[in-house]
Amino acid sequence: MRPWKKIPYSRQSINQDDIEAVCSVLRSDWITQGPKVKEFEEALAEQCGAKHCIVVSNGTVALQLACMALEIGPGDLGLTSPLSFLASANCIAYCGGTPDFVDIDRATLCLSPDGVRRYCEEIKIPKVVVPVDFAGIPADLPGLKKLSEKFGFFLLEDAAHSIGSTYQCEGREYKCGSCHHTDLAIFSFHPVKSITTGEGGAVLTNNDRLAKKLRLLSNHGVERGVSRFLSKTVNYWDETTGWSSSPWYYEMQALGFNARITDIQCALGISQLKRLETFKKRRQEIVGIYNEAFVPLEREEIVTLPPWPENTDPCFHLYPLRLGVNSTVRRDDLFLELRKRGIYCQVHYIPIYRQPFYGQDHERDFGRFPETEKYFAGCLSLPLFPDMDHATVQYVIDAVIGLLSPS
Ligand SMILES: Cc1ncc(COP(=O)(O)O)c(C=O)c1O
């Protein structure tokens, strides 16, 4: 029997605590720009160990603001992984910069540091590199940091998939989003991600100057702190309080946006964040069950399992299964057959360089990305979310094995 009418590739997990947290904000005085925003920022900064966190309305705007804070502009090159959502490249283009792509590393499915090094040596040094922790697997951030020091580019971690993931480096453990090896990082809290606020995102950094800029840019470029006002005309010197200004005064110092997130959303985020470790454990459990079930198919090279690099402890956002050389079933047929059985898989992702917007503009040669092309030809993300019970996981396994096993 099919346990769910439609089994999505991912979905939110909402409990009574989440509902009560949201309702209590609705009963309070502040439904936006209130105390829950600061509380969520502090909780996120503590979770990943970054000094500053600025929460915003979604992950896309988080990336855009991060690029603006780095002053990406016309003539600047930004490199990212083609195996990502569009926003990882668009953030560079929003600022007038030029995005380009470097192939993925087979072992992580994330941006290849070796590819970035070759690009810097043979083509051009970018102003920013945006590695993506694909599926929750941390990109090789320490490797990329070494390159950023050598070539002088900024590093912006797209951690939209990887809140809760960790990686080891020289005997220490680091959290994705900690900015230990990067200048900036972003999260997304869309409902398919590991924790949700409905829509939402965050930018993290350990750099005080970037944090100040991000705060300004996320709220119309408006400054309200007296000590930071640029205009002297409305300020006056008060013997007891120092520089003062009328309480109604504010200054627009940059062309920012309304990228604000509400207290209603932040209350949900705070409540969800408390269960991040539980979500991570359940996601890893499901990945473990899938892996065990599909090992015999992998041995016959009918499928390839998702990577789980040794030095990482991923909070898996996706379960990207790949068809192997001995599969007699095409990916698109598998996709359709699973759909008939109520299993709604997804292809993550169409490589960004294949999008007409990028391909036509730059006449990109797909042959530059052999690993991404190979991955894209056979990938399919199976359902993975914490509320999947054992019967649902088994239903998916039986369907996949039934369709792929040689008869
Ligand atoms: C890797 C990646 N980066 C950025 C984003 C953008 O996040 P949001 O949907 O919150 O704007 C997404 C969302 O799907 C994503 O998967």
XYZ file of C-alpha atoms and ligand atoms in Angstrom:
423
model
C 0.000 0.000 0.000
C 1.194 3.535 -0.772
C 1.721 5.358 2.567
C 1.304 8.916 1.154
C -0.828 9.992 -1.792
C 2.154 11.925 -3.166
C 5.636 11.505 -1.733
C 7.582 14.710 -2.432
C 11.376 14.827 -2.742
C 11.390 17.054 0.329
C 9.013 18.910 2.615
C 8.867 20.774 5.911
C 8.371 19.148 9.292
C 6.046 21.239 11.490
C 5.067 20.303 15.040
C 2.891 21.794 17.779
C 5.831 23.809 19.220
C 6.300 25.506 15.841
C 2.602 26.372 15.649
C 2.575 27.742 19.190
C 5.723 29.814 18.560
C 4.111 31.444 15.523
C 0.762 32.001 17.284
C 2.448 33.650 20.233
C 4.056 36.236 17.913
C 0.681 36.859 16.288
C -0.703 37.691 19.745
C 2.238 40.026 20.529
C 2.907 43.675 19.654
C 5.625 42.944 17.089
C 4.926 40.867 14.026
C 7.891 42.334 12.153
C 11.095 44.250 13.113
C 10.650 43.001 16.668
C 12.617 40.892 19.167
C 12.279 37.513 17.392
C 14.465 38.740 14.524
C 17.399 39.432 16.838
C 16.770 36.213 18.759
C 16.868 34.160 15.536
C 20.053 35.939 14.401
C 21.748 35.170 17.712
C 20.604 31.541 17.671
C 21.888 31.025 14.111
C 25.232 32.706 14.837
C 25.639 30.441 17.855
C 24.567 27.322 15.927
C 27.258 27.714 13.273
C 29.846 29.649 15.258
C 29.914 32.794 13.106
C 30.299 36.215 14.729
C 27.528 38.004 12.782
C 24.240 36.870 11.316
C 21.810 39.031 9.342
C 18.480 37.340 8.620
C 16.669 38.275 5.403
C 13.615 37.389 3.351
C 15.135 34.517 1.326
C 18.389 32.828 0.352
C 18.514 34.503 -3.063
C 18.531 37.997 -1.594
C 21.080 36.795 0.988
C 23.410 35.911 -1.912
C 22.694 39.185 -3.688
C 23.409 41.290 -0.598
C 26.585 39.305 0.061
C 27.831 40.120 -3.459
C 26.850 43.772 -2.998
C 28.766 43.899 0.292
C 31.826 42.556 -1.563
C 31.306 45.333 -4.127
C 30.966 43.016 -7.102
C 30.269 45.180 -10.142
C 30.659 45.488 -13.914
C 33.909 43.945 -15.106
C 34.141 41.602 -12.104
C 34.211 37.863 -12.606
C 32.560 35.426 -10.177
C 32.976 31.644 -10.323
C 30.478 29.140 -8.994
C 29.418 25.525 -9.303
C 27.159 24.721 -12.251
C 25.509 22.021 -10.126
C 23.349 24.402 -8.146
C 20.188 26.448 -8.138
C 20.198 29.492 -10.431
C 20.641 31.934 -7.539
C 24.281 30.847 -6.981
C 25.188 32.460 -10.320
C 22.468 35.105 -10.534
C 23.777 36.875 -7.428
C 26.901 37.840 -9.392
C 24.865 38.963 -12.410
C 22.466 41.057 -10.234
C 25.482 43.207 -9.295
C 26.556 43.635 -12.920
C 29.371 41.078 -12.606
C 29.958 38.138 -14.952
C 29.347 34.631 -13.609
C 31.304 31.704 -14.976
C 31.428 28.059 -13.938
C 34.026 25.496 -12.944
C 33.365 21.749 -13.062
C 32.450 19.733 -9.956
C 34.680 17.310 -8.111
C 33.432 13.722 -8.493
C 34.210 12.938 -4.828
C 32.021 15.691 -3.365
C 29.762 16.859 -6.249
C 30.880 20.365 -5.197
C 33.099 22.919 -6.931
C 36.513 21.452 -7.745
C 39.367 23.428 -6.094
C 41.696 22.052 -8.738
C 39.410 23.440 -11.423
C 39.366 26.836 -9.685
C 43.172 26.829 -9.500
C 43.458 26.047 -13.211
C 40.923 28.747 -14.058
C 42.979 31.307 -12.085
C 46.226 30.235 -13.722
C 44.982 29.842 -17.286
C 42.016 32.185 -17.738
C 41.464 34.925 -15.170
C 41.449 35.508 -11.415
C 37.866 36.048 -10.228
C 36.825 38.609 -7.637
C 34.598 36.095 -5.857
C 34.181 32.315 -5.780
C 30.834 30.894 -4.623
C 31.219 27.230 -3.594
C 27.937 25.368 -3.009
C 27.583 22.628 -0.369
C 25.568 20.471 -2.764
C 22.952 18.209 -1.125
C 24.360 19.169 2.301
C 27.858 17.829 1.543
C 30.426 20.478 2.526
C 32.527 21.811 -0.362
C 36.296 21.684 0.145
C 36.378 25.059 1.903
C 39.898 24.690 3.402
C 41.245 23.862 -0.076
C 39.467 26.870 -1.584
C 40.678 29.136 1.226
C 44.285 28.315 0.349
C 43.540 29.358 -3.240
C 41.767 32.536 -2.139
C 44.889 33.501 -0.178
C 47.130 32.741 -3.154
C 45.045 34.494 -5.829
C 43.266 37.112 -3.719
C 39.600 36.367 -4.390
C 36.711 36.480 -1.910
C 34.931 33.303 -0.831
C 31.150 33.243 -0.378
C 29.826 29.864 0.797
C 26.387 29.027 -0.565
C 25.282 26.917 2.396
C 21.611 26.914 1.340
C 21.673 23.084 1.561
C 24.006 22.579 4.484
C 22.862 24.094 7.756
C 23.873 21.525 10.391
C 26.625 19.954 8.251
C 30.199 19.848 9.549
C 33.662 19.083 8.160
C 37.017 18.211 9.702
C 40.184 20.151 8.978
C 43.537 19.603 10.706
C 41.897 17.766 13.602
C 39.167 20.331 14.214
C 35.501 20.299 13.317
C 33.883 23.272 11.568
C 30.245 23.968 10.846
C 29.026 24.996 7.417
C 28.225 28.694 7.637
C 30.872 29.318 10.323
C 32.912 31.442 7.855
C 36.085 29.959 9.327
C 37.397 29.384 5.800
C 35.286 31.956 3.940
C 34.461 35.678 3.977
C 30.699 35.172 3.957
C 28.127 32.369 3.967
C 24.406 32.189 3.315
C 21.534 29.902 4.385
C 18.075 29.396 2.877
C 14.997 28.482 4.897
C 12.685 27.466 2.050
C 10.379 24.580 3.114
C 12.419 21.948 1.248
C 15.541 22.861 3.261
C 16.594 21.327 6.585
C 14.885 24.023 8.661
C 12.238 26.422 7.392
C 10.699 29.826 7.983
C 8.353 29.506 4.968
C 10.604 31.814 2.962
C 13.775 33.117 4.561
C 17.527 33.345 4.487
C 20.576 34.562 6.367
C 24.031 35.966 5.680
C 26.871 35.121 8.070
C 30.314 36.621 8.485
C 33.094 37.137 11.007
C 33.985 40.483 9.430
C 32.599 43.533 11.324
C 32.794 45.832 8.293
C 30.909 43.424 6.007
C 28.286 42.827 8.708
C 27.623 46.564 9.031
C 27.279 46.906 5.278
C 24.934 43.939 5.041
C 22.667 45.362 7.727
C 22.500 48.659 5.893
C 21.836 47.051 2.505
C 19.113 44.757 3.873
C 17.050 47.690 5.133
C 16.878 50.321 2.341
C 20.453 51.467 3.003
C 19.045 53.333 6.003
C 21.186 54.195 9.027
C 19.606 55.077 12.365
C 22.681 55.085 14.622
C 23.624 58.668 15.583
C 27.333 57.924 15.745
C 27.266 56.628 12.157
C 25.383 59.517 10.518
C 27.246 61.124 7.617
C 25.313 64.389 7.474
C 26.349 67.014 10.010
C 23.488 69.427 9.326
C 20.904 67.817 11.566
C 23.368 66.660 14.208
C 24.330 68.811 17.140
C 26.843 68.498 19.949
C 25.294 67.913 23.347
C 27.608 68.422 26.351
C 26.175 65.403 28.179
C 25.271 62.965 25.369
C 27.846 63.912 22.690
C 26.731 64.000 19.033
C 22.951 63.980 18.951
C 20.192 64.113 16.462
C 16.447 64.474 16.484
C 14.871 61.128 17.355
C 12.954 61.003 14.063
C 16.081 61.400 11.924
C 17.457 58.653 9.677
C 19.838 58.625 6.772
C 19.916 56.672 3.513
C 23.598 56.005 2.916
C 23.439 53.347 0.194
C 20.965 51.944 -2.329
C 19.621 49.039 -0.291
C 16.502 46.897 -0.379
C 13.655 45.834 1.817
C 15.038 42.342 2.434
C 13.469 42.044 5.863
C 12.017 38.883 7.351
C 9.114 38.974 9.827
C 9.003 38.063 13.519
C 6.360 35.475 12.593
C 8.879 33.712 10.354
C 11.743 34.110 12.836
C 9.673 32.545 15.631
C 9.192 29.511 13.380
C 12.932 29.517 12.602
C 13.900 29.604 16.300
C 11.580 26.700 17.034
C 12.855 24.707 14.017
C 16.504 25.349 14.861
C 15.982 23.589 18.204
C 15.236 20.399 16.236
C 18.067 20.722 13.692
C 20.128 17.932 15.278
C 17.064 15.618 15.361
C 16.364 16.408 11.705
C 20.006 15.753 10.825
C 19.980 12.388 12.597
C 16.791 11.273 10.811
C 18.083 12.481 7.424
C 21.321 10.521 7.952
C 19.321 7.464 9.063
C 17.254 7.532 5.856
C 20.397 8.020 3.745
C 21.905 4.992 5.549
C 18.808 2.852 4.821
C 18.760 3.877 1.148
C 22.516 3.241 0.812
C 22.262 -0.242 2.323
C 19.341 -1.146 0.074
C 21.017 0.113 -3.104
C 24.513 -1.320 -2.504
C 23.777 -4.480 -4.551
C 22.707 -2.261 -7.484
C 25.870 -0.217 -7.067
C 28.005 -3.355 -7.156
C 26.533 -4.131 -10.565
C 27.114 -0.518 -11.650
C 23.391 0.011 -12.135
C 23.469 3.002 -9.765
C 26.012 5.215 -8.020
C 25.263 6.240 -4.430
C 25.647 9.850 -3.248
C 29.089 10.651 -1.801
C 29.643 10.836 1.941
C 33.226 12.162 2.166
C 35.186 10.805 5.128
C 36.029 14.148 6.689
C 32.399 15.319 6.686
C 29.266 14.858 8.775
C 26.564 16.119 6.394
C 23.044 17.141 7.254
C 21.781 15.720 3.943
C 19.325 17.973 2.161
C 19.007 15.685 -0.889
C 19.514 12.032 -1.774
C 20.920 12.288 -5.307
C 21.019 8.776 -6.782
C 22.734 8.364 -10.156
C 22.139 5.728 -12.800
C 25.287 3.752 -13.580
C 26.722 2.445 -16.857
C 24.843 -0.873 -16.563
C 21.396 0.609 -16.029
C 19.008 -0.478 -18.776
C 16.477 2.111 -17.635
C 16.765 5.751 -18.709
C 16.602 8.449 -16.022
C 13.549 10.074 -17.555
C 11.694 6.733 -17.699
C 12.580 6.061 -14.069
C 11.346 9.551 -13.173
C 7.984 8.945 -14.920
C 7.530 5.413 -13.579
C 8.179 6.588 -10.013
C 5.692 9.404 -10.528
C 3.030 6.869 -11.549
C 3.661 5.254 -8.161
C 3.203 8.568 -6.348
C 6.940 9.164 -5.821
C 7.789 12.732 -6.837
C 11.549 12.796 -7.425
C 13.404 15.777 -8.841
C 16.463 16.445 -10.995
C 18.998 18.532 -9.065
C 20.060 20.368 -11.113
C 19.979 21.295 -14.766
C 23.575 22.666 -14.931
C 23.257 26.434 -14.825
C 25.407 26.910 -17.963
C 22.714 24.997 -19.903
C 20.135 27.715 -19.199
C 19.492 29.853 -22.297
C 20.202 33.020 -20.302
C 23.758 31.877 -19.649
C 24.402 29.515 -22.575
C 23.286 31.900 -25.301
C 25.073 34.875 -23.824
C 28.371 33.152 -23.423
C 28.239 30.320 -25.970
C 29.480 27.985 -23.316
C 30.965 24.697 -24.298
C 29.412 21.848 -22.288
C 32.626 19.857 -22.838
C 34.319 22.081 -20.261
C 32.234 20.346 -17.573
C 32.640 16.572 -18.049
C 31.851 15.641 -14.421
C 28.766 17.851 -14.253
C 27.508 16.511 -17.600
C 28.053 12.903 -16.520
C 26.241 13.548 -13.243
C 23.369 15.416 -14.897
C 22.756 12.625 -17.428
C 21.730 10.124 -14.748
C 20.802 11.947 -11.544
C 17.522 11.749 -9.665
C 16.888 12.977 -6.107
C 14.803 10.467 -4.154
C 12.449 11.609 -1.358
C 14.287 12.622 1.812
C 12.642 14.432 4.711
C 12.510 13.808 8.465
C 8.797 12.883 8.590
C 9.284 9.953 6.172
C 8.409 6.876 8.195
C 9.944 3.471 7.674
C 7.068 2.230 5.483
C 7.474 5.215 3.143
C 11.235 4.736 2.858
C 10.689 1.031 2.128
C 7.995 1.842 -0.445
C 10.476 4.076 -2.325
C 13.241 1.441 -2.094
C 10.968 -1.335 -3.392
C 9.812 0.838 -6.288
C 13.384 1.820 -7.292
C 14.754 -1.720 -6.984
C 11.718 -3.133 -8.816
C 12.245 -0.766 -11.729
C 16.054 -1.000 -11.944
C 16.767 -4.683 -11.232
C 17.571 -6.710 -14.339
C 14.657 -9.114 -15.003
C 22.037 26.175 -3.562
C 20.962 27.212 -3.413
N 21.320 28.493 -3.299
C 20.413 29.470 -3.135
C 19.059 29.197 -3.093
C 18.074 30.313 -2.960
O 17.350 30.229 -1.779
P 15.858 30.788 -1.675
O 14.948 29.815 -2.348
O 15.627 30.867 -0.197
O 15.834 32.117 -2.323
C 18.639 27.866 -3.204
C 17.204 27.542 -3.146
O 16.670 26.672 -3.707
C 19.609 26.844 -3.373
O 19.260 25.565 -3.496
